[in-house]
Coordinates of C-alpha atoms and ligand atoms in Angstrom, one line a residue:
M280 CA 0.0 0.0 0.0
C281 CA 3.0 2.3 0.6
G282 CA 5.2 3.7 -2.1
I283 CA 8.9 3.0 -2.5
V284 CA 11.4 4.8 -4.7
C285 CA 15.2 4.3 -4.7
Y286 CA 17.8 6.0 -6.9
I287 CA 21.5 5.5 -7.6
G288 CA 23.2 7.4 -10.4
N289 CA 24.9 10.6 -11.4
K290 CA 22.4 13.3 -10.2
P291 CA 21.7 14.6 -6.7
A292 CA 19.4 12.0 -5.2
K293 CA 17.4 14.3 -2.8
Q294 CA 15.4 16.0 -5.5
I295 CA 14.9 12.9 -7.6
L296 CA 13.6 11.0 -4.6
L297 CA 11.2 13.8 -3.5
E298 CA 9.9 14.0 -7.0
G299 CA 9.4 10.2 -7.1
L300 CA 7.6 10.3 -3.8
K301 CA 5.2 13.0 -5.0
R302 CA 4.3 10.8 -7.9
L303 CA 3.7 7.8 -5.5
E304 CA 1.9 9.8 -2.9
Y305 CA -1.4 8.3 -4.0
R306 CA -0.2 4.9 -2.7
G307 CA -0.1 6.0 0.9
Y308 CA 0.2 9.4 2.5
D309 CA 0.2 9.4 6.3
S310 CA 4.0 9.9 6.7
A311 CA 7.1 9.7 4.6
G312 CA 10.9 9.6 4.8
L313 CA 14.1 9.5 2.8
A314 CA 17.8 8.7 3.3
V315 CA 20.6 9.9 1.0
Q316 CA 24.1 8.4 1.0
D317 CA 27.3 10.2 0.3
G318 CA 30.3 7.9 0.8
K319 CA 30.0 6.6 4.4
K320 CA 27.7 9.4 5.4
I321 CA 23.9 8.9 5.3
S322 CA 21.6 11.9 5.9
W323 CA 18.0 11.1 6.6
Q324 CA 14.7 12.6 7.5
R325 CA 11.1 11.5 8.3
A326 CA 7.9 13.4 8.7
V327 CA 4.3 12.9 9.5
G328 CA 1.7 13.9 6.9
K329 CA 2.0 14.6 3.3
I330 CA 5.2 14.7 1.2
A331 CA 5.1 18.5 1.3
E332 CA 5.9 18.3 5.0
L333 CA 9.0 16.1 4.3
E334 CA 10.1 18.4 1.6
R335 CA 9.8 21.4 3.9
R336 CA 12.1 19.6 6.4
V337 CA 14.7 18.4 4.0
N338 CA 14.9 21.6 2.0
G339 CA 17.1 23.2 4.6
M340 CA 19.2 20.1 5.0
D341 CA 22.6 19.5 3.5
M342 CA 21.9 16.1 1.8
K343 CA 24.7 15.5 -0.6
G344 CA 24.9 12.2 -2.4
T345 CA 23.7 10.5 -5.6
S346 CA 22.1 7.4 -4.1
G347 CA 19.2 7.1 -1.7
I348 CA 15.9 5.4 -0.7
A349 CA 12.5 7.0 0.0
H350 CA 9.1 5.9 1.2
T351 CA 5.6 7.1 1.6
R352 CA 3.6 5.2 4.2
W353 CA 0.1 3.9 4.7
A354 CA 0.3 2.7 8.3
T355 CA -0.4 -1.0 9.1
H356 CA 1.7 -1.6 12.3
G357 CA 1.9 1.5 14.5
E358 CA 0.3 4.9 14.1
P359 CA 1.6 7.4 11.6
T360 CA 4.3 9.0 13.7
E361 CA 7.8 10.1 12.9
E362 CA 9.3 7.1 14.7
N363 CA 7.1 4.7 12.7
A364 CA 7.8 6.3 9.4
H365 CA 10.5 4.7 7.1
P366 CA 13.4 4.4 6.7
Q367 CA 13.8 2.2 9.8
V368 CA 17.3 1.8 11.1
D369 CA 19.4 -0.4 13.4
P370 CA 20.8 1.2 16.6
E371 CA 24.2 1.9 15.0
Q372 CA 22.5 3.6 12.0
N373 CA 24.3 1.4 9.6
V374 CA 21.3 -0.2 7.9
F375 CA 18.5 1.9 6.4
V376 CA 15.4 0.0 5.2
I377 CA 12.2 1.0 3.5
H378 CA 9.4 -1.6 3.3
N379 CA 6.0 -2.2 1.7
G380 CA 4.0 -5.2 3.0
I381 CA 3.7 -6.9 6.3
I382 CA 6.2 -9.1 8.2
E383 CA 3.8 -11.7 9.6
N384 CA 6.2 -13.3 12.1
Y385 CA 7.4 -10.0 13.4
H386 CA 6.1 -10.6 17.0
T387 CA 8.2 -13.8 17.3
L388 CA 11.2 -12.2 15.7
K389 CA 10.9 -9.1 17.9
R390 CA 10.7 -11.2 21.0
K391 CA 13.8 -13.1 20.0
L392 CA 15.7 -9.9 19.3
E393 CA 14.6 -8.3 22.5
K394 CA 15.9 -11.3 24.4
K395 CA 19.3 -10.6 22.8
G396 CA 19.1 -7.1 24.2
V397 CA 17.9 -5.3 21.0
E398 CA 15.9 -2.2 21.9
F399 CA 13.0 -1.3 19.5
R400 CA 12.3 2.4 18.8
S401 CA 9.2 2.0 16.7
E402 CA 6.0 0.0 16.7
T403 CA 6.6 -1.2 13.1
D404 CA 7.1 -4.6 11.8
T405 CA 9.8 -3.1 9.4
E406 CA 12.2 -2.4 12.3
V407 CA 12.9 -6.1 12.7
L408 CA 14.3 -6.1 9.1
A409 CA 16.8 -3.4 10.0
H410 CA 18.0 -5.3 13.0
L411 CA 18.2 -8.6 11.2
I412 CA 20.0 -7.2 8.2
A413 CA 22.5 -5.5 10.6
M414 CA 23.1 -8.8 12.4
N415 CA 23.4 -10.8 9.2
F416 CA 25.9 -8.3 7.6
E417 CA 29.4 -9.6 7.2
G418 CA 30.5 -7.2 4.4
D419 CA 28.1 -8.4 1.7
L420 CA 24.8 -6.6 1.8
S421 CA 23.1 -8.8 -0.7
Q422 CA 23.9 -11.9 1.4
A423 CA 22.7 -10.2 4.6
V424 CA 19.4 -9.4 2.8
R425 CA 19.2 -13.0 1.5
N426 CA 19.7 -14.4 5.0
T427 CA 17.1 -12.1 6.4
M428 CA 14.6 -13.1 3.7
L429 CA 15.0 -16.7 4.9
Q430 CA 14.0 -15.6 8.4
V431 CA 10.9 -13.5 7.7
E432 CA 7.4 -14.6 6.7
G433 CA 4.9 -12.3 5.1
T434 CA 5.1 -9.9 2.2
F435 CA 7.6 -7.3 1.4
G436 CA 9.2 -5.1 -1.2
I437 CA 12.2 -3.6 0.4
G438 CA 15.0 -1.1 -0.4
V439 CA 18.2 -1.3 1.7
M440 CA 21.3 0.9 2.1
H441 CA 24.3 0.2 4.3
R442 CA 26.7 2.8 5.6
Q443 CA 29.7 0.4 4.9
T444 CA 28.7 -0.3 1.3
P445 CA 28.4 3.0 -0.5
G446 CA 27.7 2.9 -4.2
E447 CA 25.1 0.1 -4.0
L448 CA 21.5 -0.4 -3.1
V449 CA 19.9 -3.8 -2.4
V450 CA 16.2 -4.4 -3.1
A451 CA 14.1 -7.5 -2.6
R452 CA 10.6 -8.6 -3.2
R453 CA 8.1 -11.2 -1.9
G454 CA 4.5 -10.3 -2.6
S455 CA 5.0 -6.5 -3.1
P456 CA 5.9 -5.2 -6.5
L457 CA 9.3 -3.7 -7.3
I458 CA 10.4 -2.4 -10.7
I459 CA 14.0 -1.5 -11.7
G460 CA 14.2 1.4 -14.1
V461 CA 17.2 1.8 -16.4
S462 CA 17.9 5.4 -17.5
D463 CA 20.8 7.5 -18.7
V464 CA 21.0 9.3 -15.3
G465 CA 21.3 6.0 -13.4
H466 CA 19.0 3.3 -12.0
F467 CA 15.7 3.5 -10.2
V468 CA 13.8 1.0 -8.2
A469 CA 10.2 1.7 -7.3
S470 CA 7.0 0.1 -6.3
D471 CA 5.3 1.8 -9.3
V472 CA 6.6 3.0 -12.7
A473 CA 4.9 6.4 -12.0
A474 CA 8.0 7.3 -9.8
M475 CA 10.4 7.0 -12.8
V476 CA 8.5 7.6 -16.0
R477 CA 10.0 11.1 -16.3
Y478 CA 13.4 9.5 -16.7
T479 CA 12.9 6.1 -18.4
D480 CA 10.4 3.8 -20.0
Q481 CA 12.9 0.8 -19.8
V482 CA 12.1 -1.4 -16.8
V483 CA 12.7 -4.8 -15.4
H484 CA 10.2 -6.5 -13.0
L485 CA 11.7 -8.2 -10.0
Q486 CA 10.0 -11.5 -9.4
E487 CA 9.0 -13.4 -6.3
N488 CA 11.8 -14.1 -3.8
E489 CA 14.3 -12.3 -5.9
L490 CA 16.7 -9.5 -4.9
A491 CA 18.8 -7.1 -6.9
R492 CA 22.0 -5.3 -6.2
V493 CA 21.8 -2.0 -8.0
T494 CA 24.6 0.4 -8.7
A495 CA 24.9 3.6 -10.8
D496 CA 26.1 1.5 -13.8
G497 CA 24.1 -1.7 -13.6
F498 CA 22.3 -4.3 -11.6
T499 CA 22.4 -8.0 -10.9
I500 CA 19.3 -10.1 -10.0
S501 CA 19.6 -13.2 -7.9
T502 CA 17.2 -15.5 -6.1
V503 CA 17.1 -15.9 -2.3
Q504 CA 19.1 -19.1 -2.9
A505 CA 21.9 -16.9 -4.6
K506 CA 21.2 -18.2 -8.1
F507 CA 21.8 -15.4 -10.6
V508 CA 19.1 -14.5 -13.1
E509 CA 19.4 -12.8 -16.5
R510 CA 16.5 -10.5 -17.4
T511 CA 16.1 -8.1 -20.3
T512 CA 14.3 -4.7 -20.0
E513 CA 10.7 -4.1 -21.2
T514 CA 9.3 -0.9 -22.5
V515 CA 6.4 0.6 -20.4
E516 CA 3.6 2.2 -22.3
W517 CA 3.0 5.0 -19.8
Q518 CA 4.2 8.6 -20.6
A519 CA 5.4 11.1 -18.1
E520 CA 2.4 13.4 -18.8
D521 CA 0.0 10.5 -17.8
A522 CA 1.1 11.2 -14.3
E523 CA 0.6 15.0 -14.5
L524 CA -2.5 17.0 -13.8
N525 CA -2.4 18.8 -17.2
G526 CA -4.5 21.7 -16.0
F527 CA -7.1 19.7 -14.1
P528 CA -7.6 20.5 -10.4
H529 CA -7.6 16.8 -9.5
F530 CA -6.4 13.5 -11.0
M531 CA -9.9 12.1 -10.4
L532 CA -11.5 14.7 -12.6
K533 CA -8.8 14.3 -15.2
E534 CA -9.4 10.5 -15.2
I535 CA -13.2 10.9 -15.4
Y536 CA -12.6 13.0 -18.6
E537 CA -10.1 10.6 -20.0
Q538 CA -12.7 8.0 -20.3
T539 CA -13.6 8.9 -23.9
M540 CA -10.0 8.0 -24.7
T541 CA -9.6 5.0 -22.4
I542 CA -12.7 3.4 -23.8
K543 CA -11.2 3.8 -27.3
N544 CA -7.9 2.3 -26.0
A545 CA -9.8 -0.7 -24.6
L546 CA -11.4 -1.2 -28.0
R547 CA -8.4 -0.4 -30.2
G548 CA -7.4 -3.2 -32.5
R549 CA -10.0 -5.5 -30.9
L550 CA -13.0 -5.1 -33.1
E551 CA -13.9 -6.8 -36.4
P552 CA -17.2 -5.0 -37.2
G553 CA -18.0 -7.1 -40.3
E554 CA -17.8 -10.4 -38.4
G555 CA -19.4 -9.1 -35.3
V556 CA -16.6 -10.8 -33.3
P557 CA -13.9 -9.1 -31.2
K558 CA -10.3 -10.1 -31.4
L559 CA -8.5 -10.6 -28.0
G560 CA -4.9 -11.7 -28.6
G561 CA -4.3 -12.1 -24.8
I562 CA -6.6 -15.1 -24.5
I563 CA -5.2 -17.2 -27.4
P564 CA -3.1 -19.3 -25.0
V565 CA -6.3 -20.6 -23.3
W566 CA -8.6 -20.5 -26.3
E567 CA -9.4 -24.3 -26.4
R568 CA -10.1 -24.4 -22.6
L569 CA -12.3 -21.3 -22.9
M570 CA -14.4 -22.8 -25.6
A571 CA -15.0 -25.8 -23.3
C572 CA -15.8 -23.5 -20.3
R573 CA -19.4 -23.4 -19.0
H574 CA -18.7 -22.1 -15.6
M575 CA -16.9 -18.9 -14.6
V576 CA -16.2 -17.2 -11.3
I577 CA -15.2 -13.5 -11.3
V578 CA -13.2 -12.5 -8.3
A579 CA -12.2 -9.0 -7.4
C580 CA -12.4 -6.3 -4.7
G581 CA -14.1 -2.9 -4.4
T582 CA -14.8 -1.1 -7.7
S583 CA -13.4 -4.0 -9.7
Y584 CA -15.8 -6.3 -7.9
F585 CA -18.7 -4.1 -9.0
A586 CA -17.4 -4.4 -12.6
G587 CA -17.6 -8.1 -12.1
C588 CA -21.2 -7.8 -10.9
V589 CA -22.2 -6.0 -14.1
G590 CA -20.2 -8.6 -16.0
R591 CA -22.4 -11.4 -14.6
Y592 CA -25.5 -9.9 -16.2
I593 CA -23.6 -9.3 -19.5
F594 CA -22.4 -12.9 -19.7
E595 CA -25.9 -14.0 -18.9
K596 CA -27.2 -12.0 -21.8
L597 CA -24.5 -12.8 -24.4
T598 CA -23.3 -16.3 -23.5
E599 CA -24.4 -19.7 -22.3
I600 CA -21.8 -19.7 -19.5
D601 CA -22.9 -19.6 -15.8
V602 CA -21.1 -16.8 -14.0
E603 CA -20.7 -16.3 -10.3
V604 CA -19.1 -13.2 -8.8
E605 CA -17.3 -13.3 -5.5
L606 CA -15.5 -10.8 -3.3
A607 CA -11.9 -12.1 -3.5
S608 CA -11.6 -11.6 0.3
E609 CA -14.4 -14.1 0.9
F610 CA -13.7 -16.4 -2.0
R611 CA -10.2 -17.2 -0.8
Y612 CA -11.6 -18.8 2.4
R613 CA -14.5 -20.7 0.7
K614 CA -14.4 -24.5 0.3
L615 CA -13.7 -24.5 -3.4
N616 CA -15.0 -27.2 -5.6
F617 CA -15.2 -26.4 -9.3
P618 CA -17.0 -28.2 -12.1
P619 CA -14.6 -29.2 -14.9
N620 CA -13.4 -26.5 -17.2
T621 CA -14.0 -23.7 -14.7
F622 CA -12.4 -20.3 -15.4
I623 CA -11.6 -17.8 -12.7
I624 CA -11.6 -14.2 -14.0
A625 CA -9.6 -11.9 -11.7
I626 CA -10.4 -8.2 -12.3
S627 CA -7.9 -5.7 -10.8
Q628 CA -6.7 -2.3 -11.9
S629 CA -3.4 -2.5 -10.0
G630 CA -2.9 -6.3 -10.5
E631 CA -1.5 -6.3 -7.0
T632 CA -4.5 -6.5 -4.7
A633 CA -3.5 -9.0 -2.0
D634 CA -7.0 -10.6 -1.6
T635 CA -7.4 -11.1 -5.4
L636 CA -3.9 -12.5 -5.7
A637 CA -4.6 -15.0 -2.9
A638 CA -7.9 -15.9 -4.4
I639 CA -6.4 -16.9 -7.8
R640 CA -3.6 -18.8 -6.1
E641 CA -6.1 -20.8 -4.2
A642 CA -8.2 -21.4 -7.3
K643 CA -5.2 -22.5 -9.2
R644 CA -4.3 -25.0 -6.5
K645 CA -7.9 -26.4 -7.0
G646 CA -7.4 -26.9 -10.7
A647 CA -9.2 -23.9 -12.2
S648 CA -7.9 -21.9 -15.2
L649 CA -7.1 -18.3 -14.7
L650 CA -7.8 -15.2 -16.7
G651 CA -6.9 -11.7 -15.7
I652 CA -8.4 -8.3 -16.6
V653 CA -5.7 -6.0 -15.4
N654 CA -4.5 -2.5 -16.1
V655 CA -0.9 -2.5 -14.8
V656 CA 1.3 -4.4 -17.3
G657 CA 3.7 -6.9 -15.7
S658 CA 1.8 -6.8 -12.3
S659 CA 1.6 -9.9 -10.2
I660 CA -2.0 -10.8 -11.3
S661 CA -1.0 -10.4 -14.9
R662 CA 1.9 -12.7 -14.4
E663 CA 0.1 -15.3 -12.3
T664 CA -2.9 -15.8 -14.6
D665 CA -2.8 -18.2 -17.6
A666 CA -3.9 -15.5 -19.9
G667 CA -5.4 -12.0 -19.8
I668 CA -6.7 -8.8 -21.3
Y669 CA -5.1 -5.5 -20.5
N670 CA -7.2 -2.4 -20.0
H671 CA -4.6 0.0 -21.6
A672 CA -6.1 2.8 -19.5
G673 CA -2.8 4.3 -18.5
P674 CA -1.9 5.2 -14.9
E675 CA -4.8 5.8 -12.5
I676 CA -3.6 8.2 -9.9
G677 CA -6.8 9.2 -8.1
V678 CA -7.4 6.8 -5.3
A679 CA -11.1 6.5 -6.4
S680 CA -11.1 4.3 -9.4
T681 CA -13.0 5.7 -12.4
K682 CA -11.5 5.2 -15.9
N683 CA -10.5 1.6 -15.0
F684 CA -14.1 0.7 -14.1
T685 CA -15.4 1.7 -17.5
S686 CA -12.6 0.0 -19.3
Q687 CA -13.1 -3.2 -17.3
L688 CA -16.8 -3.1 -18.4
V689 CA -15.8 -2.7 -22.0
I690 CA -13.5 -5.7 -21.7
L691 CA -16.1 -7.8 -20.1
V692 CA -18.5 -7.0 -23.0
L693 CA -15.8 -7.9 -25.5
L694 CA -15.0 -11.2 -23.8
A695 CA -18.7 -12.2 -23.5
L696 CA -19.3 -11.2 -27.1
L697 CA -16.4 -13.2 -28.3
L698 CA -17.6 -16.3 -26.4
G699 CA -21.3 -15.6 -27.2
R700 CA -20.6 -15.5 -30.9
H701 CA -19.3 -19.1 -30.7
Q702 CA -22.4 -20.0 -28.7
K703 CA -25.8 -18.4 -29.3
L704 CA -25.3 -15.0 -30.8
S705 CA -26.1 -14.3 -34.5
L706 CA -23.9 -12.2 -36.8
T707 CA -26.5 -9.4 -36.7
E708 CA -26.5 -9.4 -32.9
G709 CA -22.7 -9.4 -32.8
V710 CA -22.5 -6.5 -35.3
E711 CA -25.0 -4.5 -33.3
V712 CA -23.0 -4.9 -30.1
I713 CA -19.8 -3.8 -31.9
R714 CA -21.6 -0.8 -33.5
E715 CA -22.9 0.3 -30.1
L716 CA -19.4 -0.2 -28.5
E717 CA -17.9 2.1 -31.1
S718 CA -20.5 4.8 -30.4
L719 CA -19.6 4.9 -26.7
P720 CA -16.9 7.6 -26.7
V721 CA -19.2 10.1 -28.3
K722 CA -22.1 9.2 -26.1
L723 CA -19.8 9.4 -23.0
S724 CA -18.7 12.9 -24.0
K725 CA -22.4 13.9 -23.9
V726 CA -22.5 12.8 -20.2
L727 CA -19.3 14.8 -19.5
A728 CA -20.9 17.8 -21.2
Q729 CA -23.4 17.9 -18.3
A730 CA -20.7 18.4 -15.7
N731 CA -22.1 21.9 -14.9
H732 CA -25.6 20.6 -14.4
I733 CA -24.3 17.7 -12.2
E734 CA -22.2 20.2 -10.2
A735 CA -25.3 22.3 -9.5
I736 CA -27.1 19.2 -8.2
A737 CA -24.1 18.5 -6.0
Q738 CA -24.2 22.0 -4.7
K739 CA -27.8 21.6 -3.7
Y740 CA -27.5 18.2 -1.9
H741 CA -23.9 17.9 -0.7
K742 CA -24.8 18.7 2.9
C743 CA -27.1 15.7 3.1
N744 CA -25.4 13.1 5.3
N745 CA -27.1 10.0 4.0
W746 CA -27.7 9.0 0.4
L747 CA -29.4 6.0 -1.3
F748 CA -28.4 4.7 -4.7
L749 CA -30.9 2.4 -6.5
G750 CA -30.7 0.4 -9.7
R751 CA -31.9 -2.9 -11.1
K752 CA -30.2 -5.5 -13.2
Y753 CA -27.2 -4.1 -15.0
N754 CA -27.5 -0.9 -13.0
Y755 CA -27.8 -2.5 -9.6
P756 CA -23.9 -2.8 -9.4
I757 CA -23.8 0.8 -10.6
A758 CA -25.9 1.8 -7.6
M759 CA -23.3 0.1 -5.4
E760 CA -20.4 1.7 -7.3
G761 CA -22.1 5.2 -7.2
A762 CA -22.5 4.8 -3.4
L763 CA -18.9 3.7 -3.0
K764 CA -17.5 6.7 -5.0
L765 CA -19.5 9.1 -2.9
K766 CA -18.4 7.4 0.4
E767 CA -14.7 7.2 -0.6
I768 CA -14.1 10.8 -1.5
S769 CA -16.8 12.9 0.2
Y770 CA -17.1 10.7 3.4
I771 CA -20.9 11.0 3.0
H772 CA -22.7 7.8 4.1
A773 CA -24.3 6.2 1.1
E774 CA -25.9 2.8 0.4
G775 CA -26.2 1.1 -3.0
Y776 CA -29.2 -1.1 -3.3
A777 CA -31.1 -3.3 -5.7
A778 CA -34.2 -1.2 -6.1
G779 CA -36.4 -4.2 -5.5
E780 CA -34.9 -4.5 -2.0
M781 CA -35.9 -1.0 -1.0
K782 CA -39.2 -2.1 0.6
H783 CA -37.3 -4.7 2.6
G784 CA -35.6 -2.2 4.8
P785 CA -34.0 1.0 3.4
I786 CA -37.4 2.7 2.8
A787 CA -37.5 3.3 6.6
L788 CA -34.7 5.8 6.1
I789 CA -36.4 7.9 3.4
N790 CA -37.0 11.5 4.5
P791 CA -36.6 15.0 2.9
Q792 CA -32.9 15.1 3.9
M793 CA -32.0 11.8 2.2
P794 CA -31.5 12.0 -1.5
T795 CA -31.9 8.9 -3.7
V796 CA -30.0 8.5 -6.9
A797 CA -32.1 6.3 -9.1
I798 CA -30.6 4.8 -12.2
I799 CA -33.4 4.3 -14.6
P800 CA -32.7 3.6 -18.2
E801 CA -35.6 2.7 -20.6
D802 CA -35.2 -1.1 -20.2
E803 CA -37.4 -3.9 -19.1
M804 CA -37.0 -2.7 -15.5
Y805 CA -38.3 0.9 -16.3
E806 CA -41.8 0.6 -14.9
K807 CA -40.6 -1.1 -11.7
M808 CA -38.1 1.7 -11.2
I809 CA -40.8 4.3 -11.7
S810 CA -42.9 2.6 -9.0
N811 CA -39.9 2.8 -6.6
I812 CA -39.6 6.5 -7.4
H813 CA -43.3 7.0 -6.5
E814 CA -42.7 5.3 -3.2
I815 CA -39.8 7.6 -2.4
K816 CA -41.7 10.7 -3.5
S817 CA -44.7 9.7 -1.3
R818 CA -42.3 9.9 1.6
K819 CA -40.9 13.2 0.5
G820 CA -37.5 11.9 -0.4
P821 CA -35.6 13.9 -3.0
V822 CA -34.9 11.9 -6.2
I823 CA -32.0 12.4 -8.6
A824 CA -32.7 10.3 -11.6
I825 CA -30.1 9.2 -14.1
A826 CA -32.3 8.6 -17.1
V827 CA -32.2 8.3 -20.9
E828 CA -32.3 11.6 -22.8
G829 CA -35.8 12.8 -23.6
D830 CA -37.5 10.9 -20.9
Q831 CA -40.5 13.1 -20.2
K832 CA -42.2 10.9 -17.6
L833 CA -39.2 11.4 -15.2
K834 CA -39.0 15.1 -15.7
G835 CA -42.4 15.5 -13.9
L836 CA -41.5 13.0 -11.2
A837 CA -37.9 13.3 -10.1
D838 CA -36.5 16.4 -8.5
E839 CA -33.4 16.3 -10.7
V840 CA -32.7 14.5 -13.9
I841 CA -29.3 13.7 -15.4
E842 CA -29.7 12.5 -19.0
V843 CA -27.5 9.9 -20.6
P844 CA -27.7 9.0 -24.3
R845 CA -29.6 6.0 -25.5
V846 CA -27.5 2.8 -25.9
I847 CA -28.2 -0.9 -25.7
D848 CA -29.0 -2.2 -22.2
I849 CA -25.6 -3.9 -21.5
L850 CA -23.7 -0.7 -22.2
N851 CA -26.0 1.7 -20.2
P852 CA -23.9 1.2 -17.0
I853 CA -20.9 2.6 -18.7
L854 CA -22.7 5.9 -19.2
A855 CA -24.7 5.9 -16.0
V856 CA -21.6 5.4 -13.9
V857 CA -19.9 8.5 -15.3
A858 CA -22.8 10.6 -14.0
C859 CA -22.3 9.0 -10.6
Q860 CA -18.6 9.7 -10.7
L861 CA -19.1 13.4 -11.4
L862 CA -21.8 13.7 -8.7
A863 CA -19.4 12.2 -6.1
Y864 CA -16.6 14.4 -7.4
Y865 CA -18.5 17.6 -7.1
C866 CA -20.0 16.7 -3.6
A867 CA -16.4 16.1 -2.4
K868 CA -15.3 19.4 -3.9
F869 CA -18.1 21.4 -2.2
L870 CA -17.1 19.6 1.1
H871 CA -13.4 20.6 0.5
R872 CA -12.2 17.0 0.7
D873 CA -8.8 15.8 -0.3
I874 CA -10.3 14.2 -3.4
D875 CA -7.2 12.4 -4.8
K876 CA -6.0 11.2 -1.4
P877 CA -9.1 10.5 0.7
R878 CA -8.4 9.7 4.3
N879 CA -7.5 6.2 5.4
L880 CA -7.5 4.9 1.8
A881 CA -4.6 3.8 -0.5
K882 CA -4.6 3.1 -4.1
S883 CA -3.3 -0.4 -4.1
V884 CA -4.4 -2.7 -1.2
T885 CA -1.4 -5.1 -1.1
V886 CA -2.1 -6.4 2.5
E887 CA -5.1 -8.5 3.6
Ligands
AGP103 C1 -12.0 2.1 -5.9 O1 -12.4 3.4 -5.9 C2 -11.3 1.7 -4.7 N1 -10.2 2.6 -4.3 C3 -11.0 0.3 -4.4 O2 -12.3 -0.2 -4.1 C4 -10.4 -0.6 -5.5 O3 -11.3 -0.7 -6.6 C5 -10.1 -2.0 -4.9 O4 -9.2 -1.8 -3.9 C6 -9.6 -3.0 -5.9 O5 -8.4 -2.6 -6.5 P1 -7.8 -3.2 -7.8 O6 -8.7 -3.0 -8.9 O7 -6.5 -2.6 -8.0 O8 -7.6 -4.7 -7.5

């Protein structure tokens, strides 16, 4: 959940590390720290709060040196205090460690170390790493890190510097991503390419239980058993400006607007309009198995889970495959028993979500085939699945996921259409879906064009403390996603419900201070949704309807109407959710929230 950036090269490290931290701040932002090495001198600083506070502190400091490590934290063990921030050090201040992940046997290790007289200065699990590496050090830092890796259980991505070994950094991973960047100003190691895209697009992904010794001129990768590994660089497709605001006040708003483009990217090169069949190169390795598949389970967390919930309805409509959707955090503990030819589809923007990773590992053990729908190229889920489809949405910096949700939905439609065309769908039906997919970017820009109208609605209702979101069928998950977006960034309490469930409980809450956002396209559920709206209005609840353009009936019934263009049923959620995203964004703006870095949240949840 935290962010790591390390640099060793020919430029002053302080500025490069601070810049990298700012680009990683979305991964965790309760405290931060950095250490810079100049020969046998290591200068370091830590601070509670945002990177700006750390920057303020180090600005006055004399921090010479062209190598260093830096960290932005999302607290797991111990409160966000200066003592608990990283780097963590040993008592002699020889070893400096930054760490993402959780050391699960840290209590046992800590007790053993305390018996040996070691005094702990922080409440973190990371501090045991600093002590162990210091104890294991006999002149070779890589070997000291290896020996430590054999002693610890849990997950980690670590960056280590030792006062006695200037000119090298050692990094290691188990469960938390680390990427080495090769540039003409030296080498980077980071938990996320965003920290280095300004300097390089050439990267190497460190793999499980590997460590790397990195110098200004090169790097060597070896396993924990000291077996050396050759690996060539890959080119990342992200550009430096992808991680810039480009005139937008927040990344979230920028990413909402990018959706016209990210939907095109998700479709690019994947459509064969004449045949009514999409092309998905990433699934070729499992094509035979997919053709035999009649049972799928989609596993994911948060927003990606809601994409999966829409996916279930889409698969039901387009294919003959039975689809279940499970929260990865629950699925991993279920008693799994799959029918033959079961596919697990893992949906994850980051490709690093701990619960989703654990779920696919468990499913693999039980014999299921694995498919990933992932945005981050080279991420753990993309590597551990048998095949997959990338979102190509570019970096998503806002903690609240927006553009990835819509590209996940597009990919689910493509996958279902491809399989459906080999099952029950006619050429005409296939061609229609493709034509409608192609129309999405223009239709989505019509939703974006209503930003001012949505902002005015937010201005009117943002002080209401409780909201209800209702939808049916394809839009039931959109109600849940709309409520999640509002909760995450505005801290307003919101519930997303299947509209049919309203009478079974939530109706008790309806009053003039509780707005209901009702997603009501002109589909087979339309009349039932209208009845729900009447029920709310009879109890004086304000209704904000997300309806199809030109819907006259709703204009007289709902208090506010946000219009979305007409599109086939399975694609309506892609337009409706953008209205929900904007509504959440503007409510948070009126409430002066920290929209891109909402409290307590982190972009990538790499611990359970
Ligand atoms: C979305 O707004 C959230 N921040 C969160 O629910 C997120 O979708 C979830 O943690 C899953 O992340 P992933 O897609 O990277 O696996």
